[in-house]
Amino acid sequence: MTITDRTDRTDRTDRTDRTDRTDRTDRTDRTIVADRTDRTIVADRTIVAETERLLLTRPQEDDVEAVFAIHGDPETNRYNPFGPHRDRAQSRGMLDGFLARWAEDGVGYCTVATREEPGVVIGFAGVCLHTLDGGRVFNLYYRFRPSAWGQGYAAEAARAALAEALPRFPDVPVTALIRADNVPSRRLAERLGLVPDPDGRVDHEERLIHRMA
């Protein structure tokens, strides 16, 4: 699961003035407008983390179309035995879970967009608190549109999310739950410093447990 949108990268020099860096704790002053019918339109995002190429923002109520576009795509569910989302109601349930985690924990999965097209959601990435083996851990997650694969966006977004969350939760270990046959995702997790449990342990959904080394 990597990311990419084949966007026009003709001008990277003027992007620094798009972000108000005066307050990184509540940056909701960015209004985004786009008119492409094949893209997900978003507005008034709260920025969680930024990279040279990407913006990670908090999900919001009107992200159902983005969740469905990405999680309802058979290609993004190639290794998921449950298959893609069947309808927007299922995506609504997932989004409600994302929003609840942010409301309760102050951390969670983020929407991801490029700086060139900040109104286009190309994926979801980040860490979410959950319970594993009776203890509280972070689960690292990344999933992107197929059009965004192959550009290193997943690794870039995951590193940014980790860099933002870990200083606030220094005692919470990082895990990733990945199916054994999902080799691309496992390779990415390993590049990010997570390795599978040496005894090959799996969770209740038969996903290999990877932990930050």
PDB file of C-alpha atoms in Angstrom:
ATOM      1  CA  MET A   1       0.000   0.000   0.000  1.00  0.00           C
ATOM      2  CA  THR A   2       1.728   3.049  -1.192  1.00  0.00           C
ATOM      3  CA  ILE A   3       0.454   6.243  -2.589  1.00  0.00           C
ATOM      4  CA  THR A   4       0.403   8.662  -5.425  1.00  0.00           C
ATOM      5  CA  ASP A   5      -1.537  10.930  -7.575  1.00  0.00           C
ATOM      6  CA  ARG A   6       0.034  11.723 -10.888  1.00  0.00           C
ATOM      7  CA  THR A   7      -0.122  15.449 -10.286  1.00  0.00           C
ATOM      8  CA  ASP A   8       1.495  18.403 -12.010  1.00  0.00           C
ATOM      9  CA  ARG A   9       4.695  19.158 -10.155  1.00  0.00           C
ATOM     10  CA  THR A  10       5.694  22.128 -12.298  1.00  0.00           C
ATOM     11  CA  ASP A  11       6.018  24.582  -9.439  1.00  0.00           C
ATOM     12  CA  ARG A  12       7.322  23.580  -6.025  1.00  0.00           C
ATOM     13  CA  THR A  13       8.767  27.011  -5.243  1.00  0.00           C
ATOM     14  CA  ASP A  14       5.586  28.757  -4.181  1.00  0.00           C
ATOM     15  CA  ARG A  15       4.164  26.099  -1.890  1.00  0.00           C
ATOM     16  CA  THR A  16       5.674  27.351   1.354  1.00  0.00           C
ATOM     17  CA  ASP A  17       3.271  30.248   1.528  1.00  0.00           C
ATOM     18  CA  ARG A  18       0.230  27.966   1.505  1.00  0.00           C
ATOM     19  CA  THR A  19       0.686  26.980   5.124  1.00  0.00           C
ATOM     20  CA  ASP A  20       0.257  29.201   8.128  1.00  0.00           C
ATOM     21  CA  ARG A  21       2.948  27.957  10.472  1.00  0.00           C
ATOM     22  CA  THR A  22       2.100  30.241  13.369  1.00  0.00           C
ATOM     23  CA  ASP A  23       0.049  27.630  15.208  1.00  0.00           C
ATOM     24  CA  ARG A  24       0.523  23.934  14.524  1.00  0.00           C
ATOM     25  CA  THR A  25      -1.906  22.866  17.212  1.00  0.00           C
ATOM     26  CA  ASP A  26      -5.081  24.121  15.548  1.00  0.00           C
ATOM     27  CA  ARG A  27      -4.526  24.931  11.905  1.00  0.00           C
ATOM     28  CA  THR A  28      -8.033  25.075  10.517  1.00  0.00           C
ATOM     29  CA  ASP A  29      -7.715  28.264   8.518  1.00  0.00           C
ATOM     30  CA  ARG A  30      -6.998  26.561   5.200  1.00  0.00           C
ATOM     31  CA  THR A  31      -9.991  26.510   2.842  1.00  0.00           C
ATOM     32  CA  ILE A  32      -9.673  24.206  -0.132  1.00  0.00           C
ATOM     33  CA  VAL A  33     -11.688  24.365  -3.313  1.00  0.00           C
ATOM     34  CA  ALA A  34     -11.523  21.983  -6.248  1.00  0.00           C
ATOM     35  CA  ASP A  35     -13.862  21.315  -9.131  1.00  0.00           C
ATOM     36  CA  ARG A  36     -12.716  17.961 -10.515  1.00  0.00           C
ATOM     37  CA  THR A  37     -15.624  15.575 -10.594  1.00  0.00           C
ATOM     38  CA  ASP A  38     -13.413  12.498 -10.271  1.00  0.00           C
ATOM     39  CA  ARG A  39     -11.700  13.734  -7.115  1.00  0.00           C
ATOM     40  CA  THR A  40     -12.759  13.982  -3.479  1.00  0.00           C
ATOM     41  CA  ILE A  41     -13.230  17.601  -2.408  1.00  0.00           C
ATOM     42  CA  VAL A  42     -12.377  18.651   1.146  1.00  0.00           C
ATOM     43  CA  ALA A  43     -12.252  21.963   2.977  1.00  0.00           C
ATOM     44  CA  ASP A  44     -11.170  23.608   6.242  1.00  0.00           C
ATOM     45  CA  ARG A  45      -8.684  20.944   7.198  1.00  0.00           C
ATOM     46  CA  THR A  46      -6.869  20.730  10.538  1.00  0.00           C
ATOM     47  CA  ILE A  47      -3.274  19.881   9.704  1.00  0.00           C
ATOM     48  CA  VAL A  48      -1.676  17.184  11.848  1.00  0.00           C
ATOM     49  CA  ALA A  49       1.705  16.879  10.124  1.00  0.00           C
ATOM     50  CA  GLU A  50       3.463  18.105   6.997  1.00  0.00           C
ATOM     51  CA  THR A  51       6.259  16.833   4.789  1.00  0.00           C
ATOM     52  CA  GLU A  52       7.995  18.207   1.730  1.00  0.00           C
ATOM     53  CA  ARG A  53       5.281  16.708  -0.475  1.00  0.00           C
ATOM     54  CA  LEU A  54       2.331  15.829   1.753  1.00  0.00           C
ATOM     55  CA  LEU A  55      -0.262  17.213   4.142  1.00  0.00           C
ATOM     56  CA  LEU A  56      -1.702  14.947   6.847  1.00  0.00           C
ATOM     57  CA  THR A  57      -4.980  16.215   8.257  1.00  0.00           C
ATOM     58  CA  ARG A  58      -7.655  15.111  10.685  1.00  0.00           C
ATOM     59  CA  PRO A  59     -10.568  13.280   9.075  1.00  0.00           C
ATOM     60  CA  GLN A  60     -13.895  15.065   9.057  1.00  0.00           C
ATOM     61  CA  GLU A  61     -17.566  14.242   8.674  1.00  0.00           C
ATOM     62  CA  ASP A  62     -17.695  14.740   4.913  1.00  0.00           C
ATOM     63  CA  ASP A  63     -14.878  12.292   4.156  1.00  0.00           C
ATOM     64  CA  VAL A  64     -17.225   9.383   3.402  1.00  0.00           C
ATOM     65  CA  GLU A  65     -16.583   9.595  -0.346  1.00  0.00           C
ATOM     66  CA  ALA A  66     -12.824   9.505   0.201  1.00  0.00           C
ATOM     67  CA  VAL A  67     -13.096   6.521   2.543  1.00  0.00           C
ATOM     68  CA  PHE A  68     -15.305   4.674   0.070  1.00  0.00           C
ATOM     69  CA  ALA A  69     -13.163   5.536  -2.951  1.00  0.00           C
ATOM     70  CA  ILE A  70     -10.091   4.059  -1.295  1.00  0.00           C
ATOM     71  CA  HIS A  71     -11.506   1.250   0.841  1.00  0.00           C
ATOM     72  CA  GLY A  72     -14.131   0.265  -1.708  1.00  0.00           C
ATOM     73  CA  ASP A  73     -11.554  -0.322  -4.432  1.00  0.00           C
ATOM     74  CA  PRO A  74     -10.778  -4.029  -5.052  1.00  0.00           C
ATOM     75  CA  GLU A  75      -7.153  -3.161  -5.801  1.00  0.00           C
ATOM     76  CA  THR A  76      -6.578  -1.680  -2.347  1.00  0.00           C
ATOM     77  CA  ASN A  77      -8.138  -4.803  -0.800  1.00  0.00           C
ATOM     78  CA  ARG A  78      -6.108  -7.356  -2.721  1.00  0.00           C
ATOM     79  CA  TYR A  79      -4.883  -8.928   0.534  1.00  0.00           C
ATOM     80  CA  ASN A  80      -8.056  -8.363   2.539  1.00  0.00           C
ATOM     81  CA  PRO A  81     -10.147 -11.563   2.899  1.00  0.00           C
ATOM     82  CA  PHE A  82     -13.196  -9.443   3.729  1.00  0.00           C
ATOM     83  CA  GLY A  83     -12.944  -7.648   0.406  1.00  0.00           C
ATOM     84  CA  PRO A  84     -13.645  -3.986  -0.366  1.00  0.00           C
ATOM     85  CA  HIS A  85     -16.368  -1.937   1.250  1.00  0.00           C
ATOM     86  CA  ARG A  86     -19.718  -2.876  -0.263  1.00  0.00           C
ATOM     87  CA  ASP A  87     -21.336   0.535   0.077  1.00  0.00           C
ATOM     88  CA  ARG A  88     -20.985   3.971   1.609  1.00  0.00           C
ATOM     89  CA  ALA A  89     -22.747   2.855   4.763  1.00  0.00           C
ATOM     90  CA  GLN A  90     -19.813   0.575   5.523  1.00  0.00           C
ATOM     91  CA  SER A  91     -17.398   3.416   4.818  1.00  0.00           C
ATOM     92  CA  ARG A  92     -19.480   5.655   7.083  1.00  0.00           C
ATOM     93  CA  GLY A  93     -18.967   3.185   9.890  1.00  0.00           C
ATOM     94  CA  MET A  94     -15.207   3.182   9.351  1.00  0.00           C
ATOM     95  CA  LEU A  95     -15.086   6.981   9.245  1.00  0.00           C
ATOM     96  CA  ASP A  96     -17.123   7.199  12.449  1.00  0.00           C
ATOM     97  CA  GLY A  97     -14.486   5.013  14.081  1.00  0.00           C
ATOM     98  CA  PHE A  98     -11.704   7.301  12.836  1.00  0.00           C
ATOM     99  CA  LEU A  99     -13.501  10.360  14.216  1.00  0.00           C
ATOM    100  CA  ALA A 100     -14.211   8.690  17.559  1.00  0.00           C
ATOM    101  CA  ARG A 101     -10.543   7.842  18.070  1.00  0.00           C
ATOM    102  CA  TRP A 102      -9.518  11.438  17.473  1.00  0.00           C
ATOM    103  CA  ALA A 103     -12.201  12.709  19.836  1.00  0.00           C
ATOM    104  CA  GLU A 104     -11.284  10.273  22.610  1.00  0.00           C
ATOM    105  CA  ASP A 105      -7.505   9.961  22.252  1.00  0.00           C
ATOM    106  CA  GLY A 106      -6.335  13.082  20.434  1.00  0.00           C
ATOM    107  CA  VAL A 107      -4.555  10.901  17.881  1.00  0.00           C
ATOM    108  CA  GLY A 108      -5.635   8.676  15.023  1.00  0.00           C
ATOM    109  CA  TYR A 109      -5.539   7.957  11.311  1.00  0.00           C
ATOM    110  CA  CYS A 110      -5.138  10.947   8.994  1.00  0.00           C
ATOM    111  CA  THR A 111      -6.272  11.872   5.536  1.00  0.00           C
ATOM    112  CA  VAL A 112      -3.358  12.446   3.188  1.00  0.00           C
ATOM    113  CA  ALA A 113      -3.112  14.892   0.286  1.00  0.00           C
ATOM    114  CA  THR A 114      -0.270  16.314  -1.758  1.00  0.00           C
ATOM    115  CA  ARG A 115       0.791  19.914  -1.376  1.00  0.00           C
ATOM    116  CA  GLU A 116       0.092  20.473  -5.067  1.00  0.00           C
ATOM    117  CA  GLU A 117      -3.509  19.334  -4.661  1.00  0.00           C
ATOM    118  CA  PRO A 118      -4.422  19.781  -0.992  1.00  0.00           C
ATOM    119  CA  GLY A 119      -8.097  19.229  -1.714  1.00  0.00           C
ATOM    120  CA  VAL A 120      -7.627  15.733  -3.103  1.00  0.00           C
ATOM    121  CA  VAL A 121      -7.501  12.873  -0.594  1.00  0.00           C
ATOM    122  CA  ILE A 122      -5.068  10.272  -1.942  1.00  0.00           C
ATOM    123  CA  GLY A 123      -4.918   8.044   1.104  1.00  0.00           C
ATOM    124  CA  PHE A 124      -5.134   7.444   4.819  1.00  0.00           C
ATOM    125  CA  ALA A 125      -2.181   6.920   7.153  1.00  0.00           C
ATOM    126  CA  GLY A 126      -1.256   7.251  10.777  1.00  0.00           C
ATOM    127  CA  VAL A 127      -1.364   5.556  14.152  1.00  0.00           C
ATOM    128  CA  CYS A 128      -4.330   4.663  16.329  1.00  0.00           C
ATOM    129  CA  LEU A 129      -4.414   3.485  19.930  1.00  0.00           C
ATOM    130  CA  HIS A 130      -5.772  -0.004  20.485  1.00  0.00           C
ATOM    131  CA  THR A 131      -5.288  -2.975  22.798  1.00  0.00           C
ATOM    132  CA  LEU A 132      -2.995  -5.892  21.992  1.00  0.00           C
ATOM    133  CA  ASP A 133      -2.073  -8.635  24.459  1.00  0.00           C
ATOM    134  CA  GLY A 134      -3.790  -6.663  27.202  1.00  0.00           C
ATOM    135  CA  GLY A 135      -1.687  -3.538  26.695  1.00  0.00           C
ATOM    136  CA  ARG A 136      -2.142  -0.247  24.912  1.00  0.00           C
ATOM    137  CA  VAL A 137      -0.243   0.037  21.631  1.00  0.00           C
ATOM    138  CA  PHE A 138      -0.255   2.090  18.471  1.00  0.00           C
ATOM    139  CA  ASN A 139      -1.377   0.408  15.270  1.00  0.00           C
ATOM    140  CA  LEU A 140       0.341   1.826  12.198  1.00  0.00           C
ATOM    141  CA  TYR A 141      -1.913   2.035   9.145  1.00  0.00           C
ATOM    142  CA  TYR A 142      -1.525   3.155   5.536  1.00  0.00           C
ATOM    143  CA  ARG A 143      -3.774   2.740   2.533  1.00  0.00           C
ATOM    144  CA  PHE A 144      -3.802   4.786  -0.672  1.00  0.00           C
ATOM    145  CA  ARG A 145      -5.461   5.051  -4.034  1.00  0.00           C
ATOM    146  CA  PRO A 146      -3.798   2.858  -6.680  1.00  0.00           C
ATOM    147  CA  SER A 147      -3.102   6.039  -8.669  1.00  0.00           C
ATOM    148  CA  ALA A 148      -0.851   7.084  -5.784  1.00  0.00           C
ATOM    149  CA  TRP A 149       1.213   3.901  -5.556  1.00  0.00           C
ATOM    150  CA  GLY A 150       4.895   3.732  -6.343  1.00  0.00           C
ATOM    151  CA  GLN A 151       6.003   7.202  -5.231  1.00  0.00           C
ATOM    152  CA  GLY A 152       6.995   6.567  -1.643  1.00  0.00           C
ATOM    153  CA  TYR A 153       4.054   8.474  -0.211  1.00  0.00           C
ATOM    154  CA  ALA A 154       3.091   5.752   2.281  1.00  0.00           C
ATOM    155  CA  ALA A 155       6.513   5.732   3.919  1.00  0.00           C
ATOM    156  CA  GLU A 156       6.628   9.526   3.946  1.00  0.00           C
ATOM    157  CA  ALA A 157       3.186   9.827   5.506  1.00  0.00           C
ATOM    158  CA  ALA A 158       3.828   7.085   8.054  1.00  0.00           C
ATOM    159  CA  ARG A 159       7.094   8.664   9.204  1.00  0.00           C
ATOM    160  CA  ALA A 160       5.395  12.034   9.583  1.00  0.00           C
ATOM    161  CA  ALA A 161       2.545  10.541  11.609  1.00  0.00           C
ATOM    162  CA  LEU A 162       4.975   8.694  13.874  1.00  0.00           C
ATOM    163  CA  ALA A 163       7.100  11.807  14.368  1.00  0.00           C
ATOM    164  CA  GLU A 164       4.010  13.734  15.456  1.00  0.00           C
ATOM    165  CA  ALA A 165       2.495  11.107  17.746  1.00  0.00           C
ATOM    166  CA  LEU A 166       5.404   9.412  19.494  1.00  0.00           C
ATOM    167  CA  PRO A 167       6.695  12.452  21.428  1.00  0.00           C
ATOM    168  CA  ARG A 168       3.202  12.836  22.894  1.00  0.00           C
ATOM    169  CA  PHE A 169       2.915   9.129  23.749  1.00  0.00           C
ATOM    170  CA  PRO A 170       6.534   8.098  24.424  1.00  0.00           C
ATOM    171  CA  ASP A 171       5.642   4.946  26.343  1.00  0.00           C
ATOM    172  CA  VAL A 172       3.252   3.487  23.772  1.00  0.00           C
ATOM    173  CA  PRO A 173       4.865   0.825  21.543  1.00  0.00           C
ATOM    174  CA  VAL A 174       4.208   0.797  17.799  1.00  0.00           C
ATOM    175  CA  THR A 175       2.814  -2.259  16.033  1.00  0.00           C
ATOM    176  CA  ALA A 176       1.529  -3.105  12.569  1.00  0.00           C
ATOM    177  CA  LEU A 177      -0.896  -5.934  11.823  1.00  0.00           C
ATOM    178  CA  ILE A 178      -0.269  -7.291   8.332  1.00  0.00           C
ATOM    179  CA  ARG A 179      -1.289 -10.479   6.561  1.00  0.00           C
ATOM    180  CA  ALA A 180       1.549 -12.817   5.700  1.00  0.00           C
ATOM    181  CA  ASP A 181       0.889 -12.665   1.952  1.00  0.00           C
ATOM    182  CA  ASN A 182       0.836  -8.870   1.866  1.00  0.00           C
ATOM    183  CA  VAL A 183       4.510  -8.628   0.987  1.00  0.00           C
ATOM    184  CA  PRO A 184       4.507  -4.972  -0.163  1.00  0.00           C
ATOM    185  CA  SER A 185       3.027  -3.777   3.123  1.00  0.00           C
ATOM    186  CA  ARG A 186       5.363  -5.956   5.164  1.00  0.00           C
ATOM    187  CA  ARG A 187       8.381  -4.588   3.296  1.00  0.00           C
ATOM    188  CA  LEU A 188       7.259  -1.054   3.991  1.00  0.00           C
ATOM    189  CA  ALA A 189       6.744  -1.817   7.681  1.00  0.00           C
ATOM    190  CA  GLU A 190      10.261  -3.214   7.857  1.00  0.00           C
ATOM    191  CA  ARG A 191      11.678  -0.102   6.178  1.00  0.00           C
ATOM    192  CA  LEU A 192       9.935   1.893   8.891  1.00  0.00           C
ATOM    193  CA  GLY A 193      11.648  -0.187  11.584  1.00  0.00           C
ATOM    194  CA  LEU A 194       8.972  -2.776  12.421  1.00  0.00           C
ATOM    195  CA  VAL A 195       9.744  -6.480  12.410  1.00  0.00           C
ATOM    196  CA  PRO A 196       7.447  -9.503  12.826  1.00  0.00           C
ATOM    197  CA  ASP A 197       7.366 -11.304  16.142  1.00  0.00           C
ATOM    198  CA  PRO A 198      10.044 -14.025  15.973  1.00  0.00           C
ATOM    199  CA  ASP A 199       7.542 -16.757  16.792  1.00  0.00           C
ATOM    200  CA  GLY A 200       5.265 -15.690  13.947  1.00  0.00           C
ATOM    201  CA  ARG A 201       2.426 -14.664  16.270  1.00  0.00           C
ATOM    202  CA  VAL A 202      -0.795 -13.408  14.730  1.00  0.00           C
ATOM    203  CA  ASP A 203      -3.774 -11.474  16.040  1.00  0.00           C
ATOM    204  CA  HIS A 204      -7.401 -12.626  16.101  1.00  0.00           C
ATOM    205  CA  GLU A 205      -7.719 -11.863  12.375  1.00  0.00           C
ATOM    206  CA  GLU A 206      -4.656 -13.951  11.494  1.00  0.00           C
ATOM    207  CA  ARG A 207      -2.484 -10.909  10.792  1.00  0.00           C
ATOM    208  CA  LEU A 208       1.211 -11.090  11.615  1.00  0.00           C
ATOM    209  CA  ILE A 209       2.165  -8.848  14.517  1.00  0.00           C
ATOM    210  CA  HIS A 210       5.008  -6.492  13.639  1.00  0.00           C
ATOM    211  CA  ARG A 211       6.626  -4.350  16.330  1.00  0.00           C
ATOM    212  CA  MET A 212       8.975  -1.390  16.271  1.00  0.00           C
ATOM    213  CA  ALA A 213      12.463  -2.786  16.763  1.00  0.00           C
TER     214      ALA A 213
END
